[in-house]
């Protein structure tokens, strides 16, 4: 559970759920996160085996991040959290 509790971790995993993403694409998906924090979070998730960093031999080098099989296993938990959050928002908006 500590893994999902990291700042911005659920957002990063959710963004990667649709497939590999470059750093700039992740920044667009999560505009509130700073480049420094995103870099730190990506390194931490890579060290934990949740995502894979693929450096492609292009000029300039291109880097893509994608979920490992372990990262894919976390997606149902994140989807459940998103579903509950959506239902809570709907409930709160209908109560107004």
Tab-separated table of C-alpha atoms in Angstrom:
chain	number	residue	atom	x	y	z
A	1	UNK	CA	0.000	0.000	0.000
A	2	UNK	CA	2.938	2.327	0.611
A	3	UNK	CA	3.711	2.135	-3.102
A	4	UNK	CA	0.354	3.658	-4.073
A	5	UNK	CA	0.612	6.218	-1.293
A	6	UNK	CA	3.500	8.038	-2.958
A	7	UNK	CA	2.791	11.522	-4.198
A	8	UNK	CA	1.513	11.408	-7.803
A	9	UNK	CA	1.980	7.632	-8.076
A	10	UNK	CA	-1.657	6.792	-8.887
A	11	UNK	CA	-1.751	9.539	-11.524
A	12	UNK	CA	1.456	8.282	-13.175
A	13	UNK	CA	0.206	4.695	-13.233
A	14	UNK	CA	-3.185	5.787	-14.570
A	15	UNK	CA	-1.512	7.777	-17.343
A	16	UNK	CA	0.604	4.754	-18.300
A	17	UNK	CA	-2.416	2.428	-18.310
A	18	UNK	CA	-3.099	3.261	-21.973
A	19	UNK	CA	0.405	2.294	-23.048
A	20	UNK	CA	3.946	3.690	-23.211
A	21	UNK	CA	4.350	7.450	-22.729
A	22	UNK	CA	7.217	9.879	-23.101
A	23	UNK	CA	8.115	12.267	-20.278
A	24	UNK	CA	6.522	15.243	-22.042
A	25	UNK	CA	3.297	13.277	-22.527
A	26	UNK	CA	3.204	12.451	-18.838
A	27	UNK	CA	3.702	16.139	-18.030
A	28	UNK	CA	0.722	17.006	-20.248
A	29	UNK	CA	-1.379	14.284	-18.619
A	30	UNK	CA	-0.504	15.503	-15.115
A	31	UNK	CA	0.014	19.279	-15.460
A	32	UNK	CA	0.085	19.974	-11.714
A	33	UNK	CA	3.221	17.878	-11.111
A	34	UNK	CA	6.613	19.545	-11.461
A	35	UNK	CA	9.297	18.057	-13.700
A	36	UNK	CA	11.493	17.428	-10.666
A	37	UNK	CA	8.821	15.513	-8.767
A	38	UNK	CA	7.765	13.545	-11.854
A	39	UNK	CA	11.380	12.549	-12.516
A	40	UNK	CA	11.775	11.438	-8.908
A	41	UNK	CA	8.536	9.458	-8.991
A	42	UNK	CA	9.459	7.749	-12.291
A	43	UNK	CA	12.883	6.752	-10.925
A	44	UNK	CA	11.322	5.365	-7.760
A	45	UNK	CA	8.735	3.349	-9.694
A	46	UNK	CA	11.437	2.016	-12.003
A	47	UNK	CA	13.562	0.923	-9.017
A	48	UNK	CA	10.553	-0.858	-7.518
A	49	UNK	CA	9.925	-2.740	-10.760
A	50	UNK	CA	6.578	-1.089	-11.486
A	51	UNK	CA	7.591	0.563	-14.728
A	52	UNK	CA	10.190	0.099	-17.397
A	53	UNK	CA	12.284	2.925	-18.837
A	54	UNK	CA	13.083	2.319	-22.489
A	55	UNK	CA	15.836	4.504	-23.984
A	56	UNK	CA	15.662	4.420	-27.774
A	57	UNK	CA	18.749	5.023	-29.895
A	58	UNK	CA	17.504	8.059	-31.753
A	59	UNK	CA	19.037	11.472	-32.133
A	60	UNK	CA	18.294	13.011	-29.678
A	61	UNK	CA	17.620	9.938	-27.502
A	62	UNK	CA	13.953	9.209	-26.879
A	63	UNK	CA	12.799	7.742	-23.571
A	64	UNK	CA	9.484	5.982	-23.064
A	65	UNK	CA	8.005	4.676	-19.857
A	66	UNK	CA	5.662	1.708	-19.684
A	67	UNK	CA	4.185	-0.471	-16.995
A	68	UNK	CA	5.767	-3.806	-16.179
A	69	UNK	CA	3.592	-6.820	-15.401
A	70	UNK	CA	3.733	-5.771	-11.735
A	71	UNK	CA	2.546	-2.290	-12.694
A	72	UNK	CA	-0.298	-3.798	-14.722
A	73	UNK	CA	-1.374	-5.732	-11.616
A	74	UNK	CA	-1.878	-2.421	-9.770
A	75	UNK	CA	-4.332	-1.052	-12.344
A	76	UNK	CA	-7.486	-2.794	-11.018
A	77	UNK	CA	-6.925	-1.149	-7.617
A	78	UNK	CA	-6.481	2.259	-9.233
A	79	UNK	CA	-9.547	1.727	-11.451
A	80	UNK	CA	-11.576	0.932	-8.324
A	81	UNK	CA	-10.381	4.129	-6.661
A	82	UNK	CA	-11.309	6.139	-9.779
A	83	UNK	CA	-14.753	4.502	-9.919
A	84	UNK	CA	-15.481	5.275	-6.273
A	85	UNK	CA	-14.260	8.851	-6.709
A	86	UNK	CA	-16.504	9.302	-9.749
A	87	UNK	CA	-19.526	7.978	-7.864
A	88	UNK	CA	-18.783	10.314	-4.951
A	89	UNK	CA	-18.546	13.296	-7.300
A	90	UNK	CA	-21.858	12.366	-8.928
A	91	UNK	CA	-23.484	11.946	-5.538
A	92	UNK	CA	-22.153	15.286	-4.306
A	93	UNK	CA	-23.191	17.126	-7.472
A	94	UNK	CA	-26.723	15.669	-7.372
A	95	UNK	CA	-27.106	16.696	-3.707
A	96	UNK	CA	-26.582	20.380	-4.536
